[in-house]
PDB file of C-alpha atoms in Angstrom:
ATOM      1  CA  MET A 609     119.859 103.045 123.035  1.00  0.00           C
ATOM      2  CA  SER A 610     120.377  99.335 123.467  1.00  0.00           C
ATOM      3  CA  GLN A 611     119.390  97.033 120.604  1.00  0.00           C
ATOM      4  CA  PRO A 612     116.829  94.233 121.346  1.00  0.00           C
ATOM      5  CA  ASN A 613     118.344  90.823 121.737  1.00  0.00           C
ATOM      6  CA  PRO A 614     117.208  88.753 118.669  1.00  0.00           C
ATOM      7  CA  TYR A 615     117.565  85.546 120.701  1.00  0.00           C
ATOM      8  CA  GLU A 616     115.319  86.697 123.498  1.00  0.00           C
ATOM      9  CA  PRO A 617     111.763  85.185 123.275  1.00  0.00           C
ATOM     10  CA  ARG A 618     109.118  87.671 122.222  1.00  0.00           C
ATOM     11  CA  PRO A 619     105.862  88.173 124.107  1.00  0.00           C
ATOM     12  CA  PRO A 620     102.772  86.459 122.551  1.00  0.00           C
ATOM     13  CA  GLU A 621     101.355  89.702 121.156  1.00  0.00           C
ATOM     14  CA  GLN A 622     104.573  90.248 119.168  1.00  0.00           C
ATOM     15  CA  GLN A 623     104.730  86.755 117.712  1.00  0.00           C
ATOM     16  CA  PRO A 624     104.227  86.622 113.885  1.00  0.00           C
ATOM     17  CA  GLN A 625     100.687  85.648 112.976  1.00  0.00           C
ATOM     18  CA  PRO A 626      99.993  82.869 110.431  1.00  0.00           C
ATOM     19  CA  LEU A 627      98.936  84.017 106.991  1.00  0.00           C
ATOM     20  CA  GLY A 628      96.197  81.403 106.639  1.00  0.00           C
ATOM     21  CA  PRO A 629      95.976  78.453 104.253  1.00  0.00           C
ATOM     22  CA  VAL A 630      97.981  78.808 101.087  1.00  0.00           C
ATOM     23  CA  PRO A 631      95.748  78.319  98.026  1.00  0.00           C
ATOM     24  CA  ALA A 632      96.656  75.373  95.865  1.00  0.00           C
ATOM     25  CA  LEU A 633      98.351  76.251  92.609  1.00  0.00           C
ATOM     26  CA  PRO A 634      96.415  75.279  89.481  1.00  0.00           C
ATOM     27  CA  VAL A 635      97.671  72.275  87.591  1.00  0.00           C
ATOM     28  CA  PRO A 636      99.123  73.381  84.260  1.00  0.00           C
ATOM     29  CA  TRP A 637      96.951  72.238  81.346  1.00  0.00           C
ATOM     30  CA  ALA A 638      96.002  73.311  77.861  1.00  0.00           C
ATOM     31  CA  ALA A 639      94.024  76.572  77.742  1.00  0.00           C
ATOM     32  CA  GLY A 640      93.710  76.579  81.541  1.00  0.00           C
ATOM     33  CA  GLY A 641      91.100  73.815  81.521  1.00  0.00           C
ATOM     34  CA  PRO A 642      90.832  71.113  84.164  1.00  0.00           C
ATOM     35  CA  PRO A 643      92.950  68.032  83.562  1.00  0.00           C
ATOM     36  CA  PRO A 644      91.148  64.965  82.253  1.00  0.00           C
ATOM     37  CA  ALA A 645      92.214  63.108  85.413  1.00  0.00           C
ATOM     38  CA  LEU A 646      89.578  65.149  87.245  1.00  0.00           C
ATOM     39  CA  ILE A 647      86.888  64.449  84.646  1.00  0.00           C
ATOM     40  CA  PRO A 648      84.683  61.371  85.022  1.00  0.00           C
ATOM     41  CA  PRO A 649      86.347  58.965  82.590  1.00  0.00           C
ATOM     42  CA  VAL A 650      84.421  57.421  79.747  1.00  0.00           C
ATOM     43  CA  PRO A 651      83.813  53.803  80.800  1.00  0.00           C
ATOM     44  CA  ALA A 652      85.800  51.400  78.666  1.00  0.00           C
ATOM     45  CA  ARG A 653      82.844  49.023  78.725  1.00  0.00           C
ATOM     46  CA  ALA A 654      80.746  51.600  76.847  1.00  0.00           C
ATOM     47  CA  ALA A 655      83.189  51.522  73.932  1.00  0.00           C
ATOM     48  CA  GLN A 656      83.310  47.730  74.030  1.00  0.00           C
ATOM     49  CA  VAL A 657      79.524  47.417  73.948  1.00  0.00           C
ATOM     50  CA  ALA A 658      79.357  49.887  71.045  1.00  0.00           C
ATOM     51  CA  VAL A 659      81.828  47.735  69.109  1.00  0.00           C
ATOM     52  CA  VAL A 660      79.935  44.499  69.861  1.00  0.00           C
ATOM     53  CA  VAL A 661      76.590  45.953  68.746  1.00  0.00           C
ATOM     54  CA  ALA A 662      78.178  47.288  65.549  1.00  0.00           C
ATOM     55  CA  ILE A 663      79.658  43.853  64.787  1.00  0.00           C
ATOM     56  CA  CYS A 664      76.289  42.164  65.335  1.00  0.00           C
ATOM     57  CA  LEU A 665      74.587  44.680  63.057  1.00  0.00           C
ATOM     58  CA  ALA A 666      77.086  44.187  60.229  1.00  0.00           C
ATOM     59  CA  LEU A 667      76.924  40.389  60.498  1.00  0.00           C
ATOM     60  CA  THR A 668      73.129  40.477  60.490  1.00  0.00           C
ATOM     61  CA  GLN A 669      73.171  42.529  57.312  1.00  0.00           C
ATOM     62  CA  VAL A 670      75.415  39.916  55.723  1.00  0.00           C
ATOM     63  CA  LEU A 671      72.860  37.244  56.685  1.00  0.00           C
ATOM     64  CA  VAL A 672      70.105  39.410  55.203  1.00  0.00           C
ATOM     65  CA  PHE A 673      72.027  39.406  51.927  1.00  0.00           C
ATOM     66  CA  VAL A 674      72.380  35.600  52.016  1.00  0.00           C
ATOM     67  CA  ALA A 675      68.667  35.144  52.776  1.00  0.00           C
ATOM     68  CA  SER A 676      67.686  37.567  50.020  1.00  0.00           C
ATOM     69  CA  ILE A 677      69.058  35.289  47.291  1.00  0.00           C
ATOM     70  CA  PRO A 678      66.375  32.563  47.606  1.00  0.00           C
ATOM     71  CA  ALA A 679      63.800  35.190  48.615  1.00  0.00           C
ATOM     72  CA  ARG A 680      64.013  36.997  45.284  1.00  0.00           C
ATOM     73  CA  PRO A 681      61.515  34.734  43.412  1.00  0.00           C
ATOM     74  CA  VAL A 682      59.012  35.240  46.227  1.00  0.00           C
ATOM     75  CA  ALA A 683      59.455  38.983  45.886  1.00  0.00           C
ATOM     76  CA  ASP A 684      58.622  38.669  42.193  1.00  0.00           C
ATOM     77  CA  ARG A 685      55.413  36.834  43.037  1.00  0.00           C
ATOM     78  CA  ILE A 686      54.532  39.552  45.543  1.00  0.00           C
ATOM     79  CA  LEU A 687      54.639  42.044  42.691  1.00  0.00           C
ATOM     80  CA  GLN A 688      52.305  39.904  40.591  1.00  0.00           C
ATOM     81  CA  GLU A 689      49.965  38.337  43.158  1.00  0.00           C
ATOM     82  CA  GLY A 690      50.173  40.592  46.211  1.00  0.00           C
ATOM     83  CA  VAL A 691      51.549  40.210  49.709  1.00  0.00           C
ATOM     84  CA  SER A 692      49.728  36.906  50.222  1.00  0.00           C
ATOM     85  CA  ALA A 693      52.198  35.269  47.841  1.00  0.00           C
ATOM     86  CA  ALA A 694      54.831  35.410  50.590  1.00  0.00           C
ATOM     87  CA  ALA A 695      52.746  33.247  52.925  1.00  0.00           C
ATOM     88  CA  GLY A 696      54.329  29.888  53.630  1.00  0.00           C
ATOM     89  CA  SER A 697      57.711  30.762  52.111  1.00  0.00           C
ATOM     90  CA  PRO A 698      60.469  29.978  54.637  1.00  0.00           C
ATOM     91  CA  PHE A 699      63.011  31.901  52.602  1.00  0.00           C
ATOM     92  CA  TYR A 700      61.038  35.122  52.533  1.00  0.00           C
ATOM     93  CA  LEU A 701      60.091  34.645  56.207  1.00  0.00           C
ATOM     94  CA  ALA A 702      63.761  34.304  57.158  1.00  0.00           C
ATOM     95  CA  PHE A 703      64.605  37.331  55.051  1.00  0.00           C
ATOM     96  CA  SER A 704      61.892  39.432  56.734  1.00  0.00           C
ATOM     97  CA  GLN A 705      62.871  38.317  60.234  1.00  0.00           C
ATOM     98  CA  LEU A 706      66.539  39.043  59.650  1.00  0.00           C
ATOM     99  CA  SER A 707      65.627  42.442  58.214  1.00  0.00           C
ATOM    100  CA  GLY A 708      63.635  43.190  61.368  1.00  0.00           C
ATOM    101  CA  LEU A 709      66.559  42.053  63.508  1.00  0.00           C
ATOM    102  CA  ALA A 710      68.899  44.375  61.608  1.00  0.00           C
ATOM    103  CA  GLN A 711      66.566  47.286  62.267  1.00  0.00           C
ATOM    104  CA  ALA A 712      66.390  46.418  65.990  1.00  0.00           C
ATOM    105  CA  LEU A 713      70.171  46.218  66.184  1.00  0.00           C
ATOM    106  CA  ALA A 714      70.416  49.572  64.405  1.00  0.00           C
ATOM    107  CA  LEU A 715      68.211  51.060  67.146  1.00  0.00           C
ATOM    108  CA  GLY A 716      70.367  49.432  69.821  1.00  0.00           C
ATOM    109  CA  GLY A 717      73.493  50.760  68.138  1.00  0.00           C
ATOM    110  CA  PHE A 718      71.969  54.235  68.131  1.00  0.00           C
ATOM    111  CA  VAL A 719      71.385  54.111  71.906  1.00  0.00           C
ATOM    112  CA  VAL A 720      74.714  52.529  72.855  1.00  0.00           C
ATOM    113  CA  GLY A 721      76.750  54.581  70.397  1.00  0.00           C
ATOM    114  CA  GLY A 722      74.950  57.760  71.438  1.00  0.00           C
ATOM    115  CA  LEU A 723      75.796  57.173  75.107  1.00  0.00           C
ATOM    116  CA  TRP A 724      79.447  56.624  74.263  1.00  0.00           C
ATOM    117  CA  LEU A 725      79.621  59.642  71.948  1.00  0.00           C
ATOM    118  CA  HIS A 726      77.880  61.846  74.538  1.00  0.00           C
ATOM    119  CA  ALA A 727      80.400  60.891  77.225  1.00  0.00           C
ATOM    120  CA  SER A 728      83.323  61.267  74.818  1.00  0.00           C
ATOM    121  CA  ARG A 729      82.144  64.726  73.781  1.00  0.00           C
ATOM    122  CA  ALA A 730      81.940  65.804  77.433  1.00  0.00           C
ATOM    123  CA  PHE A 731      85.476  64.535  77.950  1.00  0.00           C
ATOM    124  CA  ALA A 732      86.758  66.386  74.874  1.00  0.00           C
ATOM    125  CA  VAL A 733      85.100  69.662  75.922  1.00  0.00           C
ATOM    126  CA  ALA A 734      86.542  69.504  79.449  1.00  0.00           C
ATOM    127  CA  ALA A 735      89.994  68.240  78.483  1.00  0.00           C
ATOM    128  CA  ARG A 736      90.649  70.469  75.464  1.00  0.00           C
ATOM    129  CA  PRO A 737      88.252  73.415  75.490  1.00  0.00           C
ATOM    130  CA  GLU A 738      90.320  75.123  72.821  1.00  0.00           C
ATOM    131  CA  ILE A 739      89.050  72.565  70.282  1.00  0.00           C
ATOM    132  CA  LEU A 740      85.727  73.838  68.948  1.00  0.00           C
ATOM    133  CA  GLN A 741      82.793  71.434  69.015  1.00  0.00           C
ATOM    134  CA  GLU A 742      80.785  72.764  66.092  1.00  0.00           C
ATOM    135  CA  ARG A 743      77.513  71.110  67.121  1.00  0.00           C
ATOM    136  CA  GLY A 744      75.885  71.213  70.545  1.00  0.00           C
ATOM    137  CA  PRO A 745      75.501  68.107  72.724  1.00  0.00           C
ATOM    138  CA  VAL A 746      71.875  67.641  71.678  1.00  0.00           C
ATOM    139  CA  TRP A 747      73.021  66.883  68.135  1.00  0.00           C
ATOM    140  CA  VAL A 748      74.927  63.859  69.388  1.00  0.00           C
ATOM    141  CA  TRP A 749      71.459  62.280  69.470  1.00  0.00           C
ATOM    142  CA  LEU A 750      69.225  64.274  67.133  1.00  0.00           C
ATOM    143  CA  GLY A 751      71.781  64.501  64.342  1.00  0.00           C
ATOM    144  CA  TRP A 752      71.228  60.854  63.418  1.00  0.00           C
ATOM    145  CA  VAL A 753      67.429  61.041  63.130  1.00  0.00           C
ATOM    146  CA  VAL A 754      66.484  64.568  62.012  1.00  0.00           C
ATOM    147  CA  PRO A 755      65.831  64.525  58.248  1.00  0.00           C
ATOM    148  CA  VAL A 756      68.264  66.287  55.906  1.00  0.00           C
ATOM    149  CA  VAL A 757      70.782  67.305  58.614  1.00  0.00           C
ATOM    150  CA  SER A 758      71.345  63.617  59.339  1.00  0.00           C
ATOM    151  CA  LEU A 759      73.327  63.558  56.104  1.00  0.00           C
ATOM    152  CA  TRP A 760      76.250  65.491  57.632  1.00  0.00           C
ATOM    153  CA  PHE A 761      75.647  66.500  61.302  1.00  0.00           C
ATOM    154  CA  PRO A 762      76.795  63.143  62.783  1.00  0.00           C
ATOM    155  CA  PHE A 763      79.906  63.305  60.633  1.00  0.00           C
ATOM    156  CA  GLN A 764      80.736  66.715  62.122  1.00  0.00           C
ATOM    157  CA  VAL A 765      79.990  65.527  65.656  1.00  0.00           C
ATOM    158  CA  VAL A 766      82.271  62.482  65.426  1.00  0.00           C
ATOM    159  CA  THR A 767      85.016  64.471  63.688  1.00  0.00           C
ATOM    160  CA  ASP A 768      85.035  67.163  66.393  1.00  0.00           C
ATOM    161  CA  ILE A 769      84.997  64.594  69.192  1.00  0.00           C
ATOM    162  CA  ARG A 770      87.994  62.856  67.697  1.00  0.00           C
ATOM    163  CA  ARG A 771      89.812  66.191  67.271  1.00  0.00           C
ATOM    164  CA  GLY A 772      89.167  66.938  70.937  1.00  0.00           C
ATOM    165  CA  CYS A 773      90.430  63.564  72.156  1.00  0.00           C
ATOM    166  CA  VAL A 774      93.214  62.688  69.723  1.00  0.00           C
ATOM    167  CA  ARG A 775      96.291  64.860  69.443  1.00  0.00           C
ATOM    168  CA  GLY A 776      98.306  65.248  66.258  1.00  0.00           C
ATOM    169  CA  GLN A 777      97.454  64.771  62.603  1.00  0.00           C
ATOM    170  CA  GLN A 778      94.371  62.687  61.834  1.00  0.00           C
ATOM    171  CA  HIS A 779      93.048  60.931  58.777  1.00  0.00           C
ATOM    172  CA  SER A 780      89.745  61.850  57.157  1.00  0.00           C
ATOM    173  CA  LEU A 781      86.514  60.127  58.186  1.00  0.00           C
ATOM    174  CA  GLY A 782      84.953  60.552  54.747  1.00  0.00           C
ATOM    175  CA  ALA A 783      85.217  56.868  53.798  1.00  0.00           C
ATOM    176  CA  TRP A 784      83.498  55.784  57.015  1.00  0.00           C
ATOM    177  CA  TRP A 785      80.664  58.267  56.545  1.00  0.00           C
ATOM    178  CA  ALA A 786      80.094  57.364  52.888  1.00  0.00           C
ATOM    179  CA  ALA A 787      79.919  53.648  53.762  1.00  0.00           C
ATOM    180  CA  TRP A 788      77.536  54.419  56.623  1.00  0.00           C
ATOM    181  CA  LEU A 789      75.137  56.356  54.393  1.00  0.00           C
ATOM    182  CA  VAL A 790      74.997  53.474  51.896  1.00  0.00           C
ATOM    183  CA  PHE A 791      74.366  51.053  54.736  1.00  0.00           C
ATOM    184  CA  VAL A 792      71.558  53.189  56.176  1.00  0.00           C
ATOM    185  CA  PHE A 793      69.937  53.342  52.740  1.00  0.00           C
ATOM    186  CA  SER A 794      69.915  49.544  52.612  1.00  0.00           C
ATOM    187  CA  LEU A 795      68.275  49.428  56.050  1.00  0.00           C
ATOM    188  CA  PHE A 796      65.482  51.722  54.886  1.00  0.00           C
ATOM    189  CA  PHE A 797      65.136  49.546  51.815  1.00  0.00           C
ATOM    190  CA  ASN A 798      64.627  46.549  54.107  1.00  0.00           C
ATOM    191  CA  PHE A 799      62.010  48.446  56.064  1.00  0.00           C
ATOM    192  CA  SER A 800      60.014  49.263  52.931  1.00  0.00           C
ATOM    193  CA  SER A 801      59.881  45.562  52.095  1.00  0.00           C
ATOM    194  CA  SER A 802      59.085  44.226  55.563  1.00  0.00           C
ATOM    195  CA  SER A 803      56.387  46.843  56.115  1.00  0.00           C
ATOM    196  CA  GLY A 804      54.012  44.824  53.962  1.00  0.00           C
ATOM    197  CA  THR A 805      53.869  46.081  50.387  1.00  0.00           C
ATOM    198  CA  GLY A 806      57.416  45.860  49.129  1.00  0.00           C
ATOM    199  CA  SER A 807      56.352  48.367  46.451  1.00  0.00           C
ATOM    200  CA  PHE A 808      59.422  50.590  46.754  1.00  0.00           C
ATOM    201  CA  ARG A 809      61.816  47.717  46.264  1.00  0.00           C
ATOM    202  CA  LEU A 810      59.950  46.200  43.328  1.00  0.00           C
ATOM    203  CA  THR A 811      58.824  49.256  41.408  1.00  0.00           C
ATOM    204  CA  VAL A 812      62.369  50.540  41.010  1.00  0.00           C
ATOM    205  CA  ASP A 813      63.239  47.125  39.541  1.00  0.00           C
ATOM    206  CA  MET A 814      66.354  46.529  41.640  1.00  0.00           C
ATOM    207  CA  PRO A 815      67.316  42.866  42.101  1.00  0.00           C
ATOM    208  CA  LEU A 816      66.908  41.971  45.750  1.00  0.00           C
ATOM    209  CA  PRO A 817      70.333  40.326  46.282  1.00  0.00           C
ATOM    210  CA  VAL A 818      72.139  43.243  44.634  1.00  0.00           C
ATOM    211  CA  VAL A 819      70.669  45.818  46.994  1.00  0.00           C
ATOM    212  CA  GLU A 820      71.301  43.666  50.048  1.00  0.00           C
ATOM    213  CA  GLY A 821      74.795  42.808  48.848  1.00  0.00           C
ATOM    214  CA  ILE A 822      75.682  46.477  48.503  1.00  0.00           C
ATOM    215  CA  GLY A 823      74.297  47.105  51.982  1.00  0.00           C
ATOM    216  CA  ALA A 824      76.252  44.190  53.457  1.00  0.00           C
ATOM    217  CA  ALA A 825      79.510  45.330  51.844  1.00  0.00           C
ATOM    218  CA  ALA A 826      78.965  48.912  53.013  1.00  0.00           C
ATOM    219  CA  GLY A 827      78.095  47.672  56.509  1.00  0.00           C
ATOM    220  CA  VAL A 828      81.329  45.699  56.800  1.00  0.00           C
ATOM    221  CA  VAL A 829      83.414  48.661  55.594  1.00  0.00           C
ATOM    222  CA  ALA A 830      81.617  51.046  57.956  1.00  0.00           C
ATOM    223  CA  LEU A 831      82.107  48.555  60.809  1.00  0.00           C
ATOM    224  CA  VAL A 832      85.870  48.269  60.298  1.00  0.00           C
ATOM    225  CA  LEU A 833      86.294  52.042  60.103  1.00  0.00           C
ATOM    226  CA  TRP A 834      83.959  52.634  63.065  1.00  0.00           C
ATOM    227  CA  ILE A 835      86.015  50.277  65.251  1.00  0.00           C
ATOM    228  CA  ARG A 836      89.108  52.215  64.212  1.00  0.00           C
ATOM    229  CA  ILE A 837      87.441  55.487  65.229  1.00  0.00           C
ATOM    230  CA  ILE A 838      86.437  54.096  68.628  1.00  0.00           C
ATOM    231  CA  ARG A 839      89.971  52.824  69.252  1.00  0.00           C
ATOM    232  CA  ASP A 840      91.535  56.146  68.243  1.00  0.00           C
ATOM    233  CA  ILE A 841      89.259  58.153  70.536  1.00  0.00           C
ATOM    234  CA  THR A 842      89.680  55.719  73.436  1.00  0.00           C
ATOM    235  CA  ALA A 843      93.474  55.756  73.077  1.00  0.00           C
ATOM    236  CA  GLY A 844      93.433  59.555  72.867  1.00  0.00           C
ATOM    237  CA  GLN A 845      91.412  59.824  76.059  1.00  0.00           C
ATOM    238  CA  ARG A 846      93.853  57.510  77.833  1.00  0.00           C
ATOM    239  CA  GLU A 847      96.806  59.586  76.658  1.00  0.00           C
ATOM    240  CA  LEU A 848      95.245  62.841  77.822  1.00  0.00           C
ATOM    241  CA  ALA A 849      94.449  61.350  81.225  1.00  0.00           C
ATOM    242  CA  GLU A 850      98.012  60.056  81.626  1.00  0.00           C
ATOM    243  CA  ARG A 851      99.494  63.438  80.680  1.00  0.00           C
ATOM    244  CA  ALA A 852      97.226  65.177  83.165  1.00  0.00           C
ATOM    245  CA  ALA A 853      98.175  62.756  85.925  1.00  0.00           C
ATOM    246  CA  ALA A 854     101.878  63.309  85.173  1.00  0.00           C
ATOM    247  CA  ALA A 855     101.403  67.095  85.229  1.00  0.00           C
ATOM    248  CA  ALA A 856      99.593  66.857  88.557  1.00  0.00           C
TER     249      ALA A 856
END
């Protein structure tokens, strides 16, 4: 029997059929997760705004401390004569207004910082799903305001976000959190005074400048460490995105 000529054209029904589109191979990445290049990046402006608000808050607390020095005698008269003793005192008025500004900036920092932390947590979960986020996304917001758990939940949230975004060995965030708690206490102390009675501040017999000075010092320390945390997380996100782009 004669062998078919391999160079002779085949009829259309004997032509090899295409196998269809070849599926794209997955991009190699840690734990099979999608590369950060495909994740909506955390806007750099969000981190910048968070830093600016934190700086304004710390500086305002320093001004509160300065204003509290001449306001102390007025506070003593409030204890003896009542709230009306503060009327007409420019020093106590400046102190109260700056205290209110510090509280407003703290609220603004909560909103801006929460938005940045929420986006950073989403990035960390998508980029490195093998890193456990101990608290759910809702605690990025509620952890700062819910009584009792606010003493440690935000610390866990920020620590896990940094672990998910920053590779390698990391330093402890304990100093930042301790300074933040002292600073928050001073803010609540301001609120008790500006609310009208000032009874909490005066009945515990704490000198006004001392309390505000401790709060200002803690605010500056917390600010410096918070900026360091933001820079570490932002740099870690950039590194992960670059590695994903190179792998792709």
